[in-house]
CSV table of C-alpha atoms in Angstrom, one decimal:
chain,number,residue,atom,x,y,z
A,7,UNK,CA,218.5,98.3,7.9
A,8,UNK,CA,216.6,100.9,5.7
A,9,UNK,CA,213.6,98.7,5.0
A,10,UNK,CA,213.1,96.9,8.3
A,11,UNK,CA,212.4,93.2,8.0
A,12,UNK,CA,209.5,91.6,10.0
A,13,UNK,CA,212.0,89.6,12.1
A,14,UNK,CA,214.1,92.7,12.9
A,15,UNK,CA,211.0,94.6,14.0
A,16,UNK,CA,209.7,91.6,16.0
A,17,UNK,CA,212.8,90.4,17.9
A,18,UNK,CA,215.4,93.1,17.2
A,19,UNK,CA,217.8,90.8,15.3
A,20,UNK,CA,218.2,89.8,11.6
A,21,UNK,CA,220.9,88.3,9.5
A,22,UNK,CA,220.8,88.4,5.7
A,23,UNK,CA,222.9,88.7,2.6
A,24,UNK,CA,223.7,92.3,1.6
A,25,UNK,CA,222.6,91.4,-1.9
A,26,UNK,CA,219.1,90.5,-0.6
A,27,UNK,CA,218.9,93.8,1.4
A,28,UNK,CA,219.8,95.8,-1.7
A,29,UNK,CA,217.2,93.8,-3.8
A,30,UNK,CA,214.6,94.4,-1.1
A,31,UNK,CA,215.2,98.1,-1.4
A,32,UNK,CA,214.7,98.3,-5.1
A,33,UNK,CA,218.4,97.9,-5.7
A,34,UNK,CA,219.2,101.1,-3.8
A,35,UNK,CA,222.8,100.8,-2.5
A,36,UNK,CA,222.5,103.5,0.1
A,37,UNK,CA,221.5,102.2,3.5
A,38,UNK,CA,221.0,103.7,6.9
A,39,UNK,CA,221.5,101.6,10.0
A,40,UNK,CA,218.9,103.7,11.8
A,41,UNK,CA,218.7,102.7,15.5
A,42,UNK,CA,220.4,99.4,14.9
A,43,UNK,CA,223.9,98.1,15.4
A,44,UNK,CA,225.4,96.4,12.4
A,45,UNK,CA,228.1,93.8,11.7
A,46,UNK,CA,229.1,93.0,8.2
A,47,UNK,CA,230.8,89.6,7.5
A,48,UNK,CA,232.9,90.3,4.4
A,49,UNK,CA,233.9,87.2,2.5
A,50,UNK,CA,235.1,89.1,-0.6
A,51,UNK,CA,236.4,92.6,-1.2
A,52,UNK,CA,233.9,95.4,-1.1
A,53,UNK,CA,233.9,99.2,-0.9
A,54,UNK,CA,231.9,101.2,1.7
A,55,UNK,CA,231.3,104.9,1.5
A,56,UNK,CA,230.4,106.5,4.9
A,57,UNK,CA,230.2,110.3,5.4
A,58,UNK,CA,232.0,110.8,2.1
A,59,UNK,CA,234.9,108.6,3.1
A,60,UNK,CA,235.6,105.4,1.1
A,61,UNK,CA,236.7,102.3,2.9
A,62,UNK,CA,238.0,99.3,0.9
A,63,UNK,CA,237.3,96.2,3.0
A,64,UNK,CA,239.2,93.0,2.1
A,65,UNK,CA,237.6,89.6,2.3
A,66,UNK,CA,238.0,87.9,5.6
A,67,UNK,CA,237.1,90.9,7.8
A,68,UNK,CA,234.2,91.9,10.0
A,69,UNK,CA,233.0,95.5,9.9
A,70,UNK,CA,231.3,96.9,13.0
A,71,UNK,CA,229.1,100.0,12.8
A,72,UNK,CA,227.0,101.8,15.4
A,73,UNK,CA,223.5,103.3,14.9
A,74,UNK,CA,222.6,106.1,12.5
A,75,UNK,CA,225.3,105.4,9.9
A,76,UNK,CA,224.5,106.3,6.3
A,77,UNK,CA,226.5,104.1,4.0
A,78,UNK,CA,226.7,103.2,0.4
A,79,UNK,CA,227.8,99.6,-0.5
A,80,UNK,CA,229.5,99.1,-3.8
A,81,UNK,CA,230.4,96.0,-5.8
A,82,UNK,CA,228.5,93.7,-3.5
A,83,UNK,CA,226.3,92.0,-6.2
A,84,UNK,CA,226.7,88.2,-6.2
A,85,UNK,CA,229.0,88.1,-3.2
A,86,UNK,CA,228.4,86.2,0.0
A,87,UNK,CA,228.5,89.2,2.4
A,88,UNK,CA,226.2,88.9,5.4
A,89,UNK,CA,224.8,91.8,7.4
A,90,UNK,CA,223.8,91.2,11.0
A,91,UNK,CA,221.5,94.0,12.4
A,92,UNK,CA,220.3,94.1,16.0
A,93,UNK,CA,218.8,96.6,18.4
A,94,UNK,CA,220.3,97.6,21.8
A,95,UNK,CA,217.3,96.1,23.5
A,96,UNK,CA,218.0,92.8,21.9
A,97,UNK,CA,221.6,92.5,22.9
A,98,UNK,CA,221.9,94.6,26.1
A,99,UNK,CA,221.1,92.2,28.9
A,100,UNK,CA,223.9,92.9,31.3
A,101,UNK,CA,226.6,95.4,32.3
A,102,UNK,CA,229.1,93.5,30.2
A,103,UNK,CA,226.7,93.8,27.2
A,104,UNK,CA,226.4,97.5,27.8
A,105,UNK,CA,230.1,97.9,27.9
A,106,UNK,CA,230.5,96.1,24.5
A,107,UNK,CA,227.7,98.1,22.8
A,108,UNK,CA,229.1,101.5,23.9
A,109,UNK,CA,232.8,100.6,23.3
A,110,UNK,CA,235.1,101.7,20.5
A,111,UNK,CA,234.1,98.6,18.5
A,112,UNK,CA,230.8,100.3,17.6
A,113,UNK,CA,231.8,103.9,18.4
A,114,UNK,CA,235.3,104.3,17.1
A,115,UNK,CA,236.6,107.8,17.7
A,116,UNK,CA,239.1,107.4,14.9
A,117,UNK,CA,236.8,106.1,12.1
A,118,UNK,CA,233.2,105.6,11.2
A,119,UNK,CA,233.8,101.8,11.4
A,120,UNK,CA,235.9,99.3,13.2
A,121,UNK,CA,237.4,96.5,11.1
A,122,UNK,CA,238.8,93.2,12.5
A,123,UNK,CA,239.8,89.9,10.9
A,124,UNK,CA,237.0,87.4,10.5
A,125,UNK,CA,237.7,84.3,8.5
A,126,UNK,CA,234.3,84.2,7.0
A,127,UNK,CA,235.6,83.0,3.7
A,128,UNK,CA,236.3,79.7,5.4
A,129,UNK,CA,233.4,77.4,4.6
A,130,UNK,CA,233.6,75.8,8.0
A,131,UNK,CA,233.1,79.1,9.8
A,132,UNK,CA,230.3,80.1,7.4
A,133,UNK,CA,228.5,76.8,8.2
A,134,UNK,CA,229.0,77.3,11.9
A,135,UNK,CA,227.7,80.8,12.0
A,136,UNK,CA,225.0,81.1,9.3
A,137,UNK,CA,223.6,77.7,8.9
A,138,UNK,CA,223.6,77.0,12.6
A,139,UNK,CA,221.5,80.2,13.2
A,140,UNK,CA,219.1,79.2,10.4
A,141,UNK,CA,218.7,75.8,12.0
A,142,UNK,CA,217.9,77.3,15.4
A,143,UNK,CA,215.4,79.7,13.7
A,144,UNK,CA,213.5,76.8,12.3
A,145,UNK,CA,213.6,74.8,15.5
A,146,UNK,CA,212.7,77.2,18.2
A,147,UNK,CA,212.6,81.0,18.5
A,148,UNK,CA,213.9,81.3,22.1
A,149,UNK,CA,216.9,79.1,21.1
A,150,UNK,CA,217.4,81.2,18.0
A,151,UNK,CA,217.5,84.4,20.1
A,152,UNK,CA,220.0,82.9,22.5
A,153,UNK,CA,222.2,81.6,19.6
A,154,UNK,CA,222.0,85.1,17.9
A,155,UNK,CA,223.1,86.8,21.2
A,156,UNK,CA,226.0,84.4,21.6
A,157,UNK,CA,227.0,84.9,17.9
A,158,UNK,CA,227.1,88.7,18.4
A,159,UNK,CA,229.1,88.4,21.6
A,160,UNK,CA,231.6,86.0,19.9
A,161,UNK,CA,232.2,88.4,17.0
A,162,UNK,CA,232.7,91.3,19.4
A,163,UNK,CA,235.1,89.3,21.6
A,164,UNK,CA,237.1,88.5,18.4
A,165,UNK,CA,237.2,92.1,17.5
A,166,UNK,CA,238.5,93.0,20.9
A,167,UNK,CA,241.6,91.0,20.2
A,168,UNK,CA,242.5,93.8,17.7
A,169,UNK,CA,241.7,96.8,19.9
A,170,UNK,CA,244.8,98.8,20.9
A,171,UNK,CA,245.7,98.3,24.6
A,172,UNK,CA,245.4,102.0,25.1
A,173,UNK,CA,241.8,101.9,23.9
A,174,UNK,CA,240.9,99.4,26.7
A,175,UNK,CA,241.1,102.2,29.3
A,176,UNK,CA,237.7,103.2,30.6
A,177,UNK,CA,237.3,106.9,30.6
A,178,UNK,CA,234.7,109.6,30.6
A,179,UNK,CA,234.2,109.2,26.9
A,180,UNK,CA,232.7,105.7,27.3
A,181,UNK,CA,230.0,107.2,29.5
A,182,UNK,CA,229.4,110.0,27.1
A,183,UNK,CA,229.1,107.6,24.2
A,184,UNK,CA,226.6,105.5,26.1
A,185,UNK,CA,224.3,108.5,26.7
A,186,UNK,CA,224.7,109.8,23.1
A,187,UNK,CA,223.9,106.4,21.7
A,188,UNK,CA,220.7,106.2,23.9
A,189,UNK,CA,219.8,109.8,22.8
A,190,UNK,CA,220.0,108.8,19.1
A,191,UNK,CA,217.9,105.7,19.7
A,192,UNK,CA,215.3,107.9,21.5
A,193,UNK,CA,215.5,110.4,18.6
A,194,UNK,CA,214.7,107.6,16.1
A,195,UNK,CA,211.6,106.8,18.1
A,196,UNK,CA,210.4,110.3,19.0
A,197,UNK,CA,211.6,112.7,16.3
A,198,UNK,CA,208.1,113.2,14.8
A,199,UNK,CA,206.6,114.4,18.0
A,200,UNK,CA,209.5,115.7,20.0
A,201,UNK,CA,212.0,118.2,18.4
A,202,UNK,CA,213.4,119.8,21.5
A,203,UNK,CA,216.6,118.9,23.4
A,204,UNK,CA,214.8,119.1,26.7
A,205,UNK,CA,212.6,116.1,26.0
A,206,UNK,CA,215.5,113.8,25.3
A,207,UNK,CA,217.5,115.1,28.3
A,208,UNK,CA,214.5,114.4,30.6
A,209,UNK,CA,214.2,110.9,29.1
A,210,UNK,CA,217.9,110.3,29.9
A,211,UNK,CA,217.6,112.0,33.4
A,212,UNK,CA,220.3,114.6,32.6
A,213,UNK,CA,220.2,118.3,31.9
A,214,UNK,CA,219.9,119.7,28.4
A,215,UNK,CA,223.3,121.3,28.9
A,216,UNK,CA,224.9,118.0,29.8
A,217,UNK,CA,223.4,116.2,26.8
A,218,UNK,CA,224.7,119.0,24.5
A,219,UNK,CA,228.1,118.7,26.1
A,220,UNK,CA,228.2,115.0,25.5
A,221,UNK,CA,227.1,115.3,21.9
A,222,UNK,CA,229.7,117.9,21.2
A,223,UNK,CA,232.4,115.7,22.8
A,224,UNK,CA,231.4,112.6,20.8
A,225,UNK,CA,230.3,114.0,17.5
A,226,UNK,CA,231.4,117.6,17.5
A,227,UNK,CA,227.8,118.6,17.1
A,228,UNK,CA,225.2,119.9,19.6
A,229,UNK,CA,222.2,117.9,20.5
A,230,UNK,CA,220.1,120.5,18.7
A,231,UNK,CA,222.1,120.0,15.5
A,232,UNK,CA,221.7,116.3,15.7
A,233,UNK,CA,217.9,116.7,16.1
A,234,UNK,CA,217.8,119.1,13.1
A,235,UNK,CA,219.8,116.8,10.9
A,236,UNK,CA,217.5,113.9,11.7
A,237,UNK,CA,214.3,115.8,10.9
A,238,UNK,CA,215.9,117.4,7.8
A,239,UNK,CA,216.9,114.0,6.4
A,240,UNK,CA,213.4,112.6,7.1
A,241,UNK,CA,211.8,115.6,5.4
A,242,UNK,CA,214.0,115.2,2.3
A,243,UNK,CA,213.3,111.5,2.1
A,244,UNK,CA,209.5,112.1,2.4
A,245,UNK,CA,209.5,114.8,-0.3
A,246,UNK,CA,211.7,112.8,-2.7
A,247,UNK,CA,210.4,109.3,-2.3
A,248,UNK,CA,206.8,109.5,-1.1
A,249,UNK,CA,203.6,110.4,-3.0
A,250,UNK,CA,202.0,112.3,-0.1
A,251,UNK,CA,201.0,115.9,-0.4
A,252,UNK,CA,203.1,118.5,1.5
A,253,UNK,CA,200.3,118.9,4.0
A,254,UNK,CA,200.3,115.2,4.6
A,255,UNK,CA,204.0,115.0,5.0
A,256,UNK,CA,204.0,118.0,7.4
A,257,UNK,CA,201.3,116.2,9.5
A,258,UNK,CA,203.1,112.9,9.5
A,259,UNK,CA,206.4,114.5,10.6
A,260,UNK,CA,204.8,116.3,13.5
A,261,UNK,CA,204.8,119.9,12.2
A,262,UNK,CA,201.9,122.1,13.4
A,263,UNK,CA,201.0,123.1,9.9
A,264,UNK,CA,202.3,123.1,6.3
A,265,UNK,CA,203.7,126.6,6.7
A,266,UNK,CA,206.0,125.6,9.6
A,267,UNK,CA,207.1,122.5,7.6
A,268,UNK,CA,207.9,124.6,4.5
A,269,UNK,CA,209.8,127.2,6.6
A,270,UNK,CA,211.9,124.4,8.2
A,271,UNK,CA,212.8,122.8,4.9
A,272,UNK,CA,213.7,126.1,3.2
A,273,UNK,CA,215.9,127.1,6.2
A,274,UNK,CA,217.8,123.8,6.5
A,275,UNK,CA,217.7,122.4,2.9
A,276,UNK,CA,218.0,125.7,1.0
A,277,UNK,CA,214.8,125.1,-1.1
A,278,UNK,CA,211.1,125.0,-0.6
A,279,UNK,CA,209.5,121.6,-0.5
A,280,UNK,CA,207.6,122.2,-3.7
A,281,UNK,CA,210.9,123.3,-5.4
A,282,UNK,CA,212.6,120.1,-4.2
A,283,UNK,CA,209.8,117.9,-5.6
A,284,UNK,CA,209.7,119.7,-9.0
A,285,UNK,CA,213.4,119.0,-9.4
A,286,UNK,CA,212.6,115.3,-9.5
A,287,UNK,CA,210.1,115.6,-12.3
């Protein structure tokens, strides 16, 4: 999440304390799940802010989040709250896995997150989950990967005990969520070089119109809006937090020249790049 660990980049899975993640990111409490799925094991009460909505999570719960979630984690310092992050490629090995990944557990239409009881404040469960994974990691990578997959599956199955019966019905939305999820993963990979809906539609082997219809159904936003938001966020991040020149940022983010980059930023952020950077001085 945010600053990707070597392990997450290498195998597509990582488990760590939230406090370590915050420390690794210069104590920045704002995190983006990017293309990864995330499960928080909350042993003590914390507050999450996602899309300007505050969620108070009581200890003993697991929190499930899909990719591309921007969240702020409050009052997590010194608490044993574990974050499990994993890619779709890491977990998705069967049709059953695909169903779980694209279900309401990670793509809840009623909320940005799905919360279910997890008795992680029980020392026995903590030992079984965390310490067992660490032992596998030391012993053998292939065993560690298998154990990690099984751990994720177990947590999702436990969450399914708390899904409303009506939500179990498979409908058109599940297929739409599957496509939109894959679109956002592709967008994370290709946004620098590909900024048109057609590219992603072709990758998914559907029409641009169909992809837009799916995005509007799931997120109430067009595919073009989602692409613009992604590029806009990356532009703002680069301007505010990098030391590159505007020309270097424009080149890195795939713009043909600095002028096009400046016009895009002014149109979608309301200020020229130079004005945004001056505000930070």
